[in-house]
Structures are given as C-alpha cells and as structure tokens.
Coordinates of N, CA, C and O in Angstrom, one line a residue:
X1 N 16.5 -11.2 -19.2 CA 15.2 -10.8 -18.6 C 15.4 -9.6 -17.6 O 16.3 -9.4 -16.8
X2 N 14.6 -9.0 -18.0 CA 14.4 -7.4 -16.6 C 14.5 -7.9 -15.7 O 13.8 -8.9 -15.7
X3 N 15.3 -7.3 -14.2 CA 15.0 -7.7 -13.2 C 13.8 -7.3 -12.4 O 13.0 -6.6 -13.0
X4 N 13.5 -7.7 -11.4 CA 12.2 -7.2 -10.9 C 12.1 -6.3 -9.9 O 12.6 -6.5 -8.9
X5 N 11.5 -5.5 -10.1 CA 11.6 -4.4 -9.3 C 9.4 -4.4 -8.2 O 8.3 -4.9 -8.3
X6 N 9.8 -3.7 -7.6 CA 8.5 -3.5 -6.7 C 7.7 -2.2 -7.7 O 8.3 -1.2 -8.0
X7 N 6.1 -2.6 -8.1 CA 5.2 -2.4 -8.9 C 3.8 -1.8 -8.1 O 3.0 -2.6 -7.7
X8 N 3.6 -0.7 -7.9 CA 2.3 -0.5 -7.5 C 0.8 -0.5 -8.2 O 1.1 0.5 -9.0
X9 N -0.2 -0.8 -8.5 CA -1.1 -1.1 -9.3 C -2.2 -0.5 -8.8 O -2.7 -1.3 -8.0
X10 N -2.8 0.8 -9.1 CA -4.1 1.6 -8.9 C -5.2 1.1 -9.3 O -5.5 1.7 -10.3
X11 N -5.7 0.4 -9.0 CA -7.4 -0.4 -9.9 C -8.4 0.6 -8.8 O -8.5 0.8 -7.6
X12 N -9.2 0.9 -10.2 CA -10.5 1.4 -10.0 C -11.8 0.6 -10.2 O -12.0 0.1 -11.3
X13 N -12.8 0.4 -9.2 CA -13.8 -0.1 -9.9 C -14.8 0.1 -9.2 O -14.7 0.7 -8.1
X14 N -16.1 -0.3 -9.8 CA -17.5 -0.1 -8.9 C -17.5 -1.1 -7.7 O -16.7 -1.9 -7.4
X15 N -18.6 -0.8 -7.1 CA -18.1 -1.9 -5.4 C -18.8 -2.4 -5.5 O -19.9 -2.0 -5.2
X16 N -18.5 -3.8 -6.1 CA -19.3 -5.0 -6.5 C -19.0 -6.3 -5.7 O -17.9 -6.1 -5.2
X17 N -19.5 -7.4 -5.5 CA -19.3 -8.1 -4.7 C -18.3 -9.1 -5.8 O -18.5 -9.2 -7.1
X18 N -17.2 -9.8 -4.9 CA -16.3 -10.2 -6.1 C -15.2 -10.0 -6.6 O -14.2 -10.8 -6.7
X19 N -15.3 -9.0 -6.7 CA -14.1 -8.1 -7.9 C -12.9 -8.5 -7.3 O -11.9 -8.9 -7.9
X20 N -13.2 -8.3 -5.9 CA -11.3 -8.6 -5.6 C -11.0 -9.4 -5.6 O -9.8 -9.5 -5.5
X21 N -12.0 -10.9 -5.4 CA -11.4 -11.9 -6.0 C -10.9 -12.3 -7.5 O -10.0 -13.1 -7.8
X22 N -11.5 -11.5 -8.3 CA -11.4 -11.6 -9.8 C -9.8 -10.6 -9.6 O -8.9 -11.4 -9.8
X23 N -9.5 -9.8 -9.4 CA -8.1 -9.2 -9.3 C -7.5 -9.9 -8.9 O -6.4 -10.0 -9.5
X24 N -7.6 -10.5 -7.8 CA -6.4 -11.4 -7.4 C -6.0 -12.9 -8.1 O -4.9 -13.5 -8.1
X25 N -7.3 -13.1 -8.8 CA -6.7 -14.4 -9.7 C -5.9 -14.2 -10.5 O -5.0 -15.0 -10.8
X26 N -6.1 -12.6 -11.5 CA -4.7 -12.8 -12.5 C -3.7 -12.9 -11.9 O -2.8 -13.5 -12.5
X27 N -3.4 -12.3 -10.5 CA -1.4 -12.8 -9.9 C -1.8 -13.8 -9.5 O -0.7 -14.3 -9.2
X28 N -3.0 -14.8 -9.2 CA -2.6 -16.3 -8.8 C -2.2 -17.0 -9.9 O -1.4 -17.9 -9.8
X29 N -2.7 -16.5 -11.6 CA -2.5 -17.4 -12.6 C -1.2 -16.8 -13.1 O -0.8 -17.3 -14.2
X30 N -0.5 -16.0 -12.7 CA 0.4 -15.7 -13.4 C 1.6 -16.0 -12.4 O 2.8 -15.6 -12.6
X31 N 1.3 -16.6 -11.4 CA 2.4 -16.7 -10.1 C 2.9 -15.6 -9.7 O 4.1 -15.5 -9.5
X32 N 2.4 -15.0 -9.7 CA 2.8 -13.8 -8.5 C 2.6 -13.2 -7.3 O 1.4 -13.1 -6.9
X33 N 3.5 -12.6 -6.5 CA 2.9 -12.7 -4.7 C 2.7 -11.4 -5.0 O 3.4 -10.5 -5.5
X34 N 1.0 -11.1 -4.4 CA 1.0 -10.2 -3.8 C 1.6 -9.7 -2.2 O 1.7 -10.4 -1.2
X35 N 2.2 -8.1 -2.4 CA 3.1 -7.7 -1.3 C 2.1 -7.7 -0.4 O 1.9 -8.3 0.6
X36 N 1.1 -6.2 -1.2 CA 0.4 -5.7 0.0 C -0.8 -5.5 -1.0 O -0.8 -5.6 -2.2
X37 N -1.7 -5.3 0.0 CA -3.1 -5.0 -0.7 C -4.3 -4.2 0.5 O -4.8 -4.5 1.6
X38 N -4.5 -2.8 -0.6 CA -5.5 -2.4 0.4 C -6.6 -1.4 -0.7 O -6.5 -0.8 -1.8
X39 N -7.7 -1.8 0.2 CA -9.0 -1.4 -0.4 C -9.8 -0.4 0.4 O -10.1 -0.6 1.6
X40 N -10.0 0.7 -0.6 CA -10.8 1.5 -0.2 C -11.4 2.7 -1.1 O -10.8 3.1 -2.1
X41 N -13.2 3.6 -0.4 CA -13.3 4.0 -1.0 C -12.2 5.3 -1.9 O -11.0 5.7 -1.6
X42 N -12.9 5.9 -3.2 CA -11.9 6.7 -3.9 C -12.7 7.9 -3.5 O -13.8 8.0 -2.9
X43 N -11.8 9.0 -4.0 CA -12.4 10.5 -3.9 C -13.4 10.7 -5.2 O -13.8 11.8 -5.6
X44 N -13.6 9.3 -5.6 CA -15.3 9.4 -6.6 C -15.9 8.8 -5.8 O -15.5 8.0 -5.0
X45 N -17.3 9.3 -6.1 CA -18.4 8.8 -5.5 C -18.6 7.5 -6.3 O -18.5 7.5 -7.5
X46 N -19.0 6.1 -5.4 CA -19.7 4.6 -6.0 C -18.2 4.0 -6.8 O -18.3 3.1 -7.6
X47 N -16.8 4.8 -6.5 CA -15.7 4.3 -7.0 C -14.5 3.4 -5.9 O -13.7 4.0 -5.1
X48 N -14.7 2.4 -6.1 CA -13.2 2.0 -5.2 C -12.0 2.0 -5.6 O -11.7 2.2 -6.8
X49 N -11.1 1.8 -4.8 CA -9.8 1.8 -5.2 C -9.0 1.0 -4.5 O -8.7 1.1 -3.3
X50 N -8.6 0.3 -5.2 CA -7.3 -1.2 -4.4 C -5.8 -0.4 -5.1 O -5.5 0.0 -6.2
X51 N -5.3 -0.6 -4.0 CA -3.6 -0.2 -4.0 C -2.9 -1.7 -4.1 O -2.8 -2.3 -3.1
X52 N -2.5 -2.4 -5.2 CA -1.5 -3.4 -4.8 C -0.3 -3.6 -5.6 O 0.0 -3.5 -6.8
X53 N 0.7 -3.9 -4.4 CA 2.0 -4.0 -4.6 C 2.2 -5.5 -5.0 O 1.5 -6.4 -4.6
X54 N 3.3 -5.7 -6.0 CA 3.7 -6.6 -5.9 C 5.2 -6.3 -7.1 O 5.3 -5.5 -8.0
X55 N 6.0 -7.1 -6.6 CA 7.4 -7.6 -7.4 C 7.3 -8.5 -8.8 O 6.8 -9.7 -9.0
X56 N 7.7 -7.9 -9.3 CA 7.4 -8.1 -11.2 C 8.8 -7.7 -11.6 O 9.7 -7.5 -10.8
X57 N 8.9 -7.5 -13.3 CA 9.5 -7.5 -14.5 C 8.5 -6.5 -15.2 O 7.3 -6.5 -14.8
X58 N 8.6 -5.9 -15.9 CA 7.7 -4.8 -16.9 C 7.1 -5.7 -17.8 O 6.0 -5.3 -17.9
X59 N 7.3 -6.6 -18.4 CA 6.7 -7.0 -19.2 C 5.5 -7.7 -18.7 O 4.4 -7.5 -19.2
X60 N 5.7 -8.5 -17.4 CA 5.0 -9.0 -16.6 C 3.8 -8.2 -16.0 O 2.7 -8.5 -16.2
X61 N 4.2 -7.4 -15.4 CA 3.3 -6.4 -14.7 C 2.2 -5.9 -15.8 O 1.1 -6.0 -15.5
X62 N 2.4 -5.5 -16.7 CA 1.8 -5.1 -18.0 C 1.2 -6.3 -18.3 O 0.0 -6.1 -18.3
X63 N 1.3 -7.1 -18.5 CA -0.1 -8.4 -18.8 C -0.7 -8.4 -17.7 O -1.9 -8.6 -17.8
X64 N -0.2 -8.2 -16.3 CA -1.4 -8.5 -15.1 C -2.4 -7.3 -15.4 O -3.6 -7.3 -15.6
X65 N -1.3 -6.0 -15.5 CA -2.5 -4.8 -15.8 C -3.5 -4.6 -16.9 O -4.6 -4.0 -16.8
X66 N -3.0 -5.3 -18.3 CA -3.9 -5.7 -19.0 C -4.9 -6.3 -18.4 O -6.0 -5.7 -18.1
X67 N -4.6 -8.0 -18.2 CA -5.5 -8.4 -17.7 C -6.9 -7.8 -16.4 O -8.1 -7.8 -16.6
X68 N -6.4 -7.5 -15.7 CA -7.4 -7.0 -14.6 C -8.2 -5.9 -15.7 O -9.5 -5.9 -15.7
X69 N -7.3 -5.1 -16.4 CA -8.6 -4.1 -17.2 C -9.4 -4.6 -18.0 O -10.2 -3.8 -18.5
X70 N -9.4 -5.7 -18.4 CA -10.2 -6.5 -19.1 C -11.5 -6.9 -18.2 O -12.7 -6.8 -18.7
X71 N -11.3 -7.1 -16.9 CA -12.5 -7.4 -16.4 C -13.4 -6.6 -16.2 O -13.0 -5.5 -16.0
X72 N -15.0 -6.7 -16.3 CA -16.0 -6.3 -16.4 C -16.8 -4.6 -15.5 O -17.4 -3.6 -15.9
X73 N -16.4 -5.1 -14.6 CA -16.1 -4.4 -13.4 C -15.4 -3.3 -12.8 O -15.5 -2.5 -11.9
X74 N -14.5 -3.8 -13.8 CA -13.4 -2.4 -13.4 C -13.2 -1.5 -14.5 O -13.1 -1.9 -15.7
X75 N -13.2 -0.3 -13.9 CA -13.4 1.0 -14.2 C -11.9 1.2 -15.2 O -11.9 1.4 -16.4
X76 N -11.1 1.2 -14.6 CA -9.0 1.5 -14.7 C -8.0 0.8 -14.1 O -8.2 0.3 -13.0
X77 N -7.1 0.6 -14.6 CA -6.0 0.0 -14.0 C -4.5 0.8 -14.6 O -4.5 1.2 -15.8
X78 N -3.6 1.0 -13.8 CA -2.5 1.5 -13.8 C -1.1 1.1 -13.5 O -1.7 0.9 -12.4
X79 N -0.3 0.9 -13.4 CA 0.7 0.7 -12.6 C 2.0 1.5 -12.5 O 2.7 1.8 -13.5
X80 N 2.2 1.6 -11.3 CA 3.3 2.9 -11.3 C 4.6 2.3 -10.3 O 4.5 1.2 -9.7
X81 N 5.7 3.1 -10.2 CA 6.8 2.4 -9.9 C 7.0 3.8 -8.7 O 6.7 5.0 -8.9
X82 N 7.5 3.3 -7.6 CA 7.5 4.0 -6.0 C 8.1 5.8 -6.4 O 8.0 6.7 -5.5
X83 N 8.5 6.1 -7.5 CA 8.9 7.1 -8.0 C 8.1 8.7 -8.4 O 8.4 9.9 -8.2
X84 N 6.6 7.6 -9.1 CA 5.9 7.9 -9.6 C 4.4 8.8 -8.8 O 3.6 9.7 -9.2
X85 N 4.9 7.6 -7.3 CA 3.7 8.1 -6.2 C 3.9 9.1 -5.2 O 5.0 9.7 -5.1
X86 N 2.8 9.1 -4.2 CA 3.2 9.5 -3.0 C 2.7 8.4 -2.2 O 1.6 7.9 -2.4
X87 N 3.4 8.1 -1.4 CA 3.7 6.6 -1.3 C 3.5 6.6 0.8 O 4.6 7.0 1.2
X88 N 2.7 6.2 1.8 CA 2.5 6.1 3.1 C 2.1 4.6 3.5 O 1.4 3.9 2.8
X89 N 2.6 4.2 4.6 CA 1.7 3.0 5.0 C 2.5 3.3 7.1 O 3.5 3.8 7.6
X90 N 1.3 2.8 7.4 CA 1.7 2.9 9.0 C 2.1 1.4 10.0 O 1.7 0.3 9.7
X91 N 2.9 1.7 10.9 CA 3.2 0.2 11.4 C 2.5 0.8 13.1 O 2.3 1.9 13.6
X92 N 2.3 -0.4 13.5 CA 2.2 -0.4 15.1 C 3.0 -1.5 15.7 O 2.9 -2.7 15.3
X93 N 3.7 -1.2 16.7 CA 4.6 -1.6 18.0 C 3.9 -2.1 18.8 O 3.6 -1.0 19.2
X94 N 3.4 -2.8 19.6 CA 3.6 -3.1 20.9 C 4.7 -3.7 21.5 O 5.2 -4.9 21.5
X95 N 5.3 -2.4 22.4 CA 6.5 -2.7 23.1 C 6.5 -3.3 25.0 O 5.6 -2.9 25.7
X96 N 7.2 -3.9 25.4 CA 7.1 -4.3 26.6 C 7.7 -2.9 27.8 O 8.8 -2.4 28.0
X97 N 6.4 -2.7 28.3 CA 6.5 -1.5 28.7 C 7.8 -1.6 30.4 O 8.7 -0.8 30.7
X98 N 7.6 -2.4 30.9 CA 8.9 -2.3 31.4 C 10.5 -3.1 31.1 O 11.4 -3.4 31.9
X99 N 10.5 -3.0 29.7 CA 12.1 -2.7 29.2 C 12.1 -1.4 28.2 O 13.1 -1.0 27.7
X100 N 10.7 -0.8 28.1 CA 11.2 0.8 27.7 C 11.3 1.6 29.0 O 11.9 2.7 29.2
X101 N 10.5 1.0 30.1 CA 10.7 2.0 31.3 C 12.3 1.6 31.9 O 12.8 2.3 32.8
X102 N 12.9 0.5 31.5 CA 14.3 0.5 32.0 C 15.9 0.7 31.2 O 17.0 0.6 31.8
X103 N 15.5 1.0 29.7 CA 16.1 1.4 28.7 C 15.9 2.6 28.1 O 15.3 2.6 27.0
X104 N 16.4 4.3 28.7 CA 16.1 5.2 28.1 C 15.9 5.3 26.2 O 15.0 5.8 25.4
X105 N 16.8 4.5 26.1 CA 17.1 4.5 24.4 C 16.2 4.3 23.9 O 15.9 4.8 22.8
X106 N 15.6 3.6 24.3 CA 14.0 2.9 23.5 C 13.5 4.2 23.2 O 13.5 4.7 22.1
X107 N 13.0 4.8 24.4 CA 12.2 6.1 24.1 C 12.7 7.1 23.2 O 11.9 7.8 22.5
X108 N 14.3 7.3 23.0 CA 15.0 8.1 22.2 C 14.9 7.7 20.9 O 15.3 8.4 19.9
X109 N 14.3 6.2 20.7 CA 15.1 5.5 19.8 C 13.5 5.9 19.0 O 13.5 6.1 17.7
X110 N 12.4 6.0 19.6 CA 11.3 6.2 19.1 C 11.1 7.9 19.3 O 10.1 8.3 18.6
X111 N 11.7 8.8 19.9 CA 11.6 10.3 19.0 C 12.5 10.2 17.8 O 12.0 10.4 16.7
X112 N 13.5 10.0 17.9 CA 14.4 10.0 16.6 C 13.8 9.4 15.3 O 14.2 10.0 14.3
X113 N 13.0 8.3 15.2 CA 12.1 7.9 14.3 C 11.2 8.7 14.0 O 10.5 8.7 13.0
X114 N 11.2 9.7 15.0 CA 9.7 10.5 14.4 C 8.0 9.7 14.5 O 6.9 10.1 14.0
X115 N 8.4 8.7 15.3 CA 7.0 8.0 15.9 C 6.0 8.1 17.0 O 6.3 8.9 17.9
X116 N 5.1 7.7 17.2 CA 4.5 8.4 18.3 C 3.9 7.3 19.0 O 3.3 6.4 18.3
X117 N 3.9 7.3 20.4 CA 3.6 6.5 22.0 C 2.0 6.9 21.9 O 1.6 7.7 22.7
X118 N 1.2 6.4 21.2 CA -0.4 5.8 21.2 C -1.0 5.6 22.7 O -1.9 6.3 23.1
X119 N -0.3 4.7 23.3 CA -0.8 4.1 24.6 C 0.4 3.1 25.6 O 1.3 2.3 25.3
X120 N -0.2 3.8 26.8 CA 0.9 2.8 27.6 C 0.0 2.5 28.8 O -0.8 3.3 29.3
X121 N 0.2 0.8 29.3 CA 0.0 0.1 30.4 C 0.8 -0.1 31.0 O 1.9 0.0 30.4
X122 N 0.8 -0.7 32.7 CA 1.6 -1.5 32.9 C 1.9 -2.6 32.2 O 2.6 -3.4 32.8
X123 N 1.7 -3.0 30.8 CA 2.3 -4.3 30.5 C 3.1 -4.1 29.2 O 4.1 -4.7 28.9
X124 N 2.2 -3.0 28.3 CA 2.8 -2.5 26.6 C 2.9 -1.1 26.5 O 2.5 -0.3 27.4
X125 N 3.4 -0.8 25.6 CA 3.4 0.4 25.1 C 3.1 0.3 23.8 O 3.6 -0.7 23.1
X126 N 2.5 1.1 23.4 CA 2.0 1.1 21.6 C 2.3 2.2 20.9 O 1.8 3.3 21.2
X127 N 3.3 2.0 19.9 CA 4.0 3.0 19.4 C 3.6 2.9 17.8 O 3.8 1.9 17.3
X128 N 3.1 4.0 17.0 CA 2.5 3.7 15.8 C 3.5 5.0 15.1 O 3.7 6.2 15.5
X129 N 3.8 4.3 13.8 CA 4.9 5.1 12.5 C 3.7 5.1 11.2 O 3.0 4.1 10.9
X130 N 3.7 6.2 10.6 CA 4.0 6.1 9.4 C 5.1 7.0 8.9 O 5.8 7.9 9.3
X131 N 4.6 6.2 7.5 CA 6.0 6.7 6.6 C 6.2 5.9 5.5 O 5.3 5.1 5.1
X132 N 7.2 5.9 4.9 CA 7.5 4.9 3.9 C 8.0 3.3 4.4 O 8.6 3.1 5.5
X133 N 7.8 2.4 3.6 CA 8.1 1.0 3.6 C 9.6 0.9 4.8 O 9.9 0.2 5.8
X134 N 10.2 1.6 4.2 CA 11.8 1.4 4.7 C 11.5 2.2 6.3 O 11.6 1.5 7.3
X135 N 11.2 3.1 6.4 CA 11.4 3.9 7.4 C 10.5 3.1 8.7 O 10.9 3.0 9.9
X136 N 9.4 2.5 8.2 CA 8.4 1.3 9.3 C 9.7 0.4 9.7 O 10.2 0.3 10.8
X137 N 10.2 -0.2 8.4 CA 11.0 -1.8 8.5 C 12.5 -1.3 9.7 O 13.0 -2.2 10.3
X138 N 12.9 0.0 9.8 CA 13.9 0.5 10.2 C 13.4 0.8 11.9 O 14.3 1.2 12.6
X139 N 12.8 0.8 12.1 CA 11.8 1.4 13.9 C 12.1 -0.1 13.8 O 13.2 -0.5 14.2
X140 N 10.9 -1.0 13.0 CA 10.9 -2.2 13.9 C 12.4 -3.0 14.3 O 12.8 -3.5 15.4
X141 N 13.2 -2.8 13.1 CA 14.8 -3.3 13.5 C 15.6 -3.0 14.9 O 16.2 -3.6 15.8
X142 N 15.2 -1.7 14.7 CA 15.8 -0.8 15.9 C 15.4 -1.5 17.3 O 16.2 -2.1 18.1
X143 N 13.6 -1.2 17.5 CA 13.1 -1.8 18.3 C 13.2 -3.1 18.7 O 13.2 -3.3 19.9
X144 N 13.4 -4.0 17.9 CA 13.7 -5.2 17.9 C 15.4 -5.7 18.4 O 15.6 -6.9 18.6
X145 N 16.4 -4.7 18.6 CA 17.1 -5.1 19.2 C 17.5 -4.6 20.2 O 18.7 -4.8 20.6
X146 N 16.7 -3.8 21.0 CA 16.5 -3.8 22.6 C 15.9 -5.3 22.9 O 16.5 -6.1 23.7
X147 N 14.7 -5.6 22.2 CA 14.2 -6.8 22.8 C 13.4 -6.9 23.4 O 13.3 -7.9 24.2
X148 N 12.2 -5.5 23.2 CA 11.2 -5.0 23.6 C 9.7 -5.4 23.1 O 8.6 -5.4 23.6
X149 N 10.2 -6.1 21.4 CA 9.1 -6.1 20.7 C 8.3 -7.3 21.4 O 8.8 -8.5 21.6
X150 N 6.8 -6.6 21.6 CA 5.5 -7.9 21.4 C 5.3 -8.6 20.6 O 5.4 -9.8 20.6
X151 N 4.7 -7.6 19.4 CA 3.9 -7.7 18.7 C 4.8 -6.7 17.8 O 5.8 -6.0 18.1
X152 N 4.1 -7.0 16.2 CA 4.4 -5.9 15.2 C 3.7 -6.3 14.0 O 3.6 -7.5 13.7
X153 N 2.7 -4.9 13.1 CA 1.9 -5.6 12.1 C 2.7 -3.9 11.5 O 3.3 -3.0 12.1
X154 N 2.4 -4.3 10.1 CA 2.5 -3.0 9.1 C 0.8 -3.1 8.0 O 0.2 -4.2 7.7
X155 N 0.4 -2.0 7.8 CA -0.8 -2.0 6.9 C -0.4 -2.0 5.4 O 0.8 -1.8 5.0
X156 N -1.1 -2.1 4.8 CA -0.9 -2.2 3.5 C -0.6 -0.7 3.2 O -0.8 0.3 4.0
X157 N -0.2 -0.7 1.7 CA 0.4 0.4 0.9 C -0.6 1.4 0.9 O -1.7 0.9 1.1
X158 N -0.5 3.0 0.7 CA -1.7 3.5 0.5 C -0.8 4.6 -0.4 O 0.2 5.1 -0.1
X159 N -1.4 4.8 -1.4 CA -0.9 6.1 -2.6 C -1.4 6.8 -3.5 O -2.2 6.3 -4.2
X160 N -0.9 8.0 -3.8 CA -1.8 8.6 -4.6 C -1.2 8.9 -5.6 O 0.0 8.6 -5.2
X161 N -1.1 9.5 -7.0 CA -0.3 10.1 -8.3 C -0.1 11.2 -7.9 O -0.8 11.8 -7.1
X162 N 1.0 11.5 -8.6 CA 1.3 12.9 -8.4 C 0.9 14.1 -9.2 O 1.6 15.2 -9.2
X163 N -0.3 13.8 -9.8 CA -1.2 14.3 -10.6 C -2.2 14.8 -10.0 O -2.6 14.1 -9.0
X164 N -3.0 15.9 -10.2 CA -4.1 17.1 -9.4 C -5.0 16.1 -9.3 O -5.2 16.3 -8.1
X165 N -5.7 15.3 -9.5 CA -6.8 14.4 -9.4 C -6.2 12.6 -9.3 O -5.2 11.9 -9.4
X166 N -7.8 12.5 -9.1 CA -7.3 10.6 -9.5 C -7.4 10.8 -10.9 O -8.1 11.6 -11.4
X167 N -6.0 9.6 -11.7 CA -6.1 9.3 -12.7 C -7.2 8.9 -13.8 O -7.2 8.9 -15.0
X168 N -8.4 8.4 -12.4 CA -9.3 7.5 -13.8 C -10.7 8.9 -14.0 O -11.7 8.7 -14.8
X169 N -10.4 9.9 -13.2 CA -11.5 11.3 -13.3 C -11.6 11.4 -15.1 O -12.7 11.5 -15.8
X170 N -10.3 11.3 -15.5 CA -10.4 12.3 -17.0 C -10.8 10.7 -17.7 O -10.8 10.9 -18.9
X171 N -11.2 9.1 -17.5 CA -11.2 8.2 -17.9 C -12.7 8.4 -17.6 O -13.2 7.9 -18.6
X172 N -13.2 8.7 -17.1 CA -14.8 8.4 -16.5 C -15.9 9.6 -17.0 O -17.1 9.4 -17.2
X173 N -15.0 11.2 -17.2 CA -15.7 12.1 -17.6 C -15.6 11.8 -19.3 O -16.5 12.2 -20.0
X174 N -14.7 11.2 -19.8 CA -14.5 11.1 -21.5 C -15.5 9.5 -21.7 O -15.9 9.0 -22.7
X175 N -15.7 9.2 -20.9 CA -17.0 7.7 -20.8 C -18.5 8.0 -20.8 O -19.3 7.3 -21.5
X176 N -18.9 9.2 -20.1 CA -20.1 10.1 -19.8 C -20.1 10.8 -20.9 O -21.2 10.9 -21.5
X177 N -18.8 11.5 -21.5 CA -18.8 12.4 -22.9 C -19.2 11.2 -24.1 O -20.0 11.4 -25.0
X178 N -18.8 10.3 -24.0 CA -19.5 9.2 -25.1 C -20.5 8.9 -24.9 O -21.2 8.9 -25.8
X179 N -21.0 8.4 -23.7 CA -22.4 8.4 -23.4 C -23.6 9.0 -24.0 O -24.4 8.3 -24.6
X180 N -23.6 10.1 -23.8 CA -24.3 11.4 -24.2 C -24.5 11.5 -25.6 O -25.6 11.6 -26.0
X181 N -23.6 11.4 -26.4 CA -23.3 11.0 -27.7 C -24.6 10.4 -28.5 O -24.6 10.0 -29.6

C-alpha cells in the first residue's frame, strides 16, 4: 500500500446551507482526519471554496474526491499535493510580555522568523506568522522553549493553483456553453 502523504482538496460549490456537512461525511465514512479546513468565498461570484487537508494514500484520496463530486451541490473538486499549490496559513502567539522583556532572544528569535509583534501589554505580546505549515510549527518550537508561550492557535490551510485562474472557471464557463445549447 502507498504510503500516505498530506492531500489538499479544492471543493467548489454554491453557498448552500449544508454542504459542509455533506463534505465532511465522506472522510467520516471513510475514516479519515481532517487536518485543516477552511471556507471561504472564491474569486467567482455565489461560488465558495473549502481548502481541506488531510493525510491519505492516492487511491484513497481519489474516492473521497470522487465522492464529494458526486454531491448535488458542488460545483468541482480537486486534489493537489503541497507541490502543486501556493500554499499560506498564519499562526498567532501570545507571548508573556515580561519574559520577552527579560530575554533579548525572544525578540531576535521573532525578527529572524520573519514575524511580526501585532500588540503588546503589560501582560502579552502578540506575535502573528504567516507562511508555510513548517515555518508556523518552527516559531512556535522556538518560542516555546524560552517558555514564554500563552497561548498558540494556527488557522487553517489557504491555497491557490498555480494556474492563471481558479481551476473550476474553464468547468463553469463549458457548463453555461452547454447550457445555451
């Protein structure tokens, strides 16, 4: 069996009430964790778009994507491998503002990441990254062993093809070409 590798999955659909639960049931019925999941509108008008990651096998991944395009609702489904995308998601920090005020490094340790100091109180400091998966997971490590961390959340995946448009444009304009018909 293929090993499994991390799977990104582009679903397009109308903004119906629903739908994302109906998406989410094929990885409940097929046992699969979703990593990350995020929804929002697309650069079509009355089109959404959910980004979800999850850890598969090709063969596997390919029946979830089947499946979901089967549903009523949805417009496209895709799935592409971290290679294929342009690939961001952002993390936020809250760090304990006096052990960054008594450990230069902290502060260094967050230019060197390339992150940026959002807000500071006497009590936190809020330090917010994007970037890729690894490059979030690598700040919070870092941060994490000064021994500063509050708090820490990462947002879901957000990506686009590396293709001049969304993928499902030439799927929606050849839909309207039959239409017409």
């Amino acid at each position: 069996m293929e090993d499994k590798k991390l799977y990104t999955l582009l679903v397009y659909s109308e903004n119906i009430a629903g739908i994302l639960n109906q998406i989410t049931a094929v990885f409940t019925r097929r046992q699969v964790n979703i990593e990350s999941l995020n929804v929002s509108a697309s650069s079509i008008h009355g089109v959404h778009k959910y980004t979800i990651t999850a850890w598969s096998d090709g063969d596997q991944i390919d029946k979830i994507n089947k499946q979901i395009e089967k549903k009523i609702d949805v417009i496209k489904a895709t799935y592409y491998t971290d290679d294929e995308l342009f690939i961001r998601e952002t993390g936020l920090y809250k760090l304990s503002t006096q052990i960054v005020l008594d450990n230069p490094e902290v502060s260094r340790t967050i230019r060197k990441k390339e992150a940026t100091i959002t807000e500071v109180n006497p009590t936190y400091v809020i330090v917010m990254k994007s970037g890729k998966t690894e490059e979030i997971m690598n700040l919070y490590h870092a941060l994490n062993a000064f021994g500063c961390v509050l708090q820490y959340t990462r947002s879901g995946r957000i990506a686009v093809t590396r293709s001049t448009q969304e993928e499902v444009s030439d799927f929606l304009e050849e839909r309207k070409r039959d239409g017409e018909r």
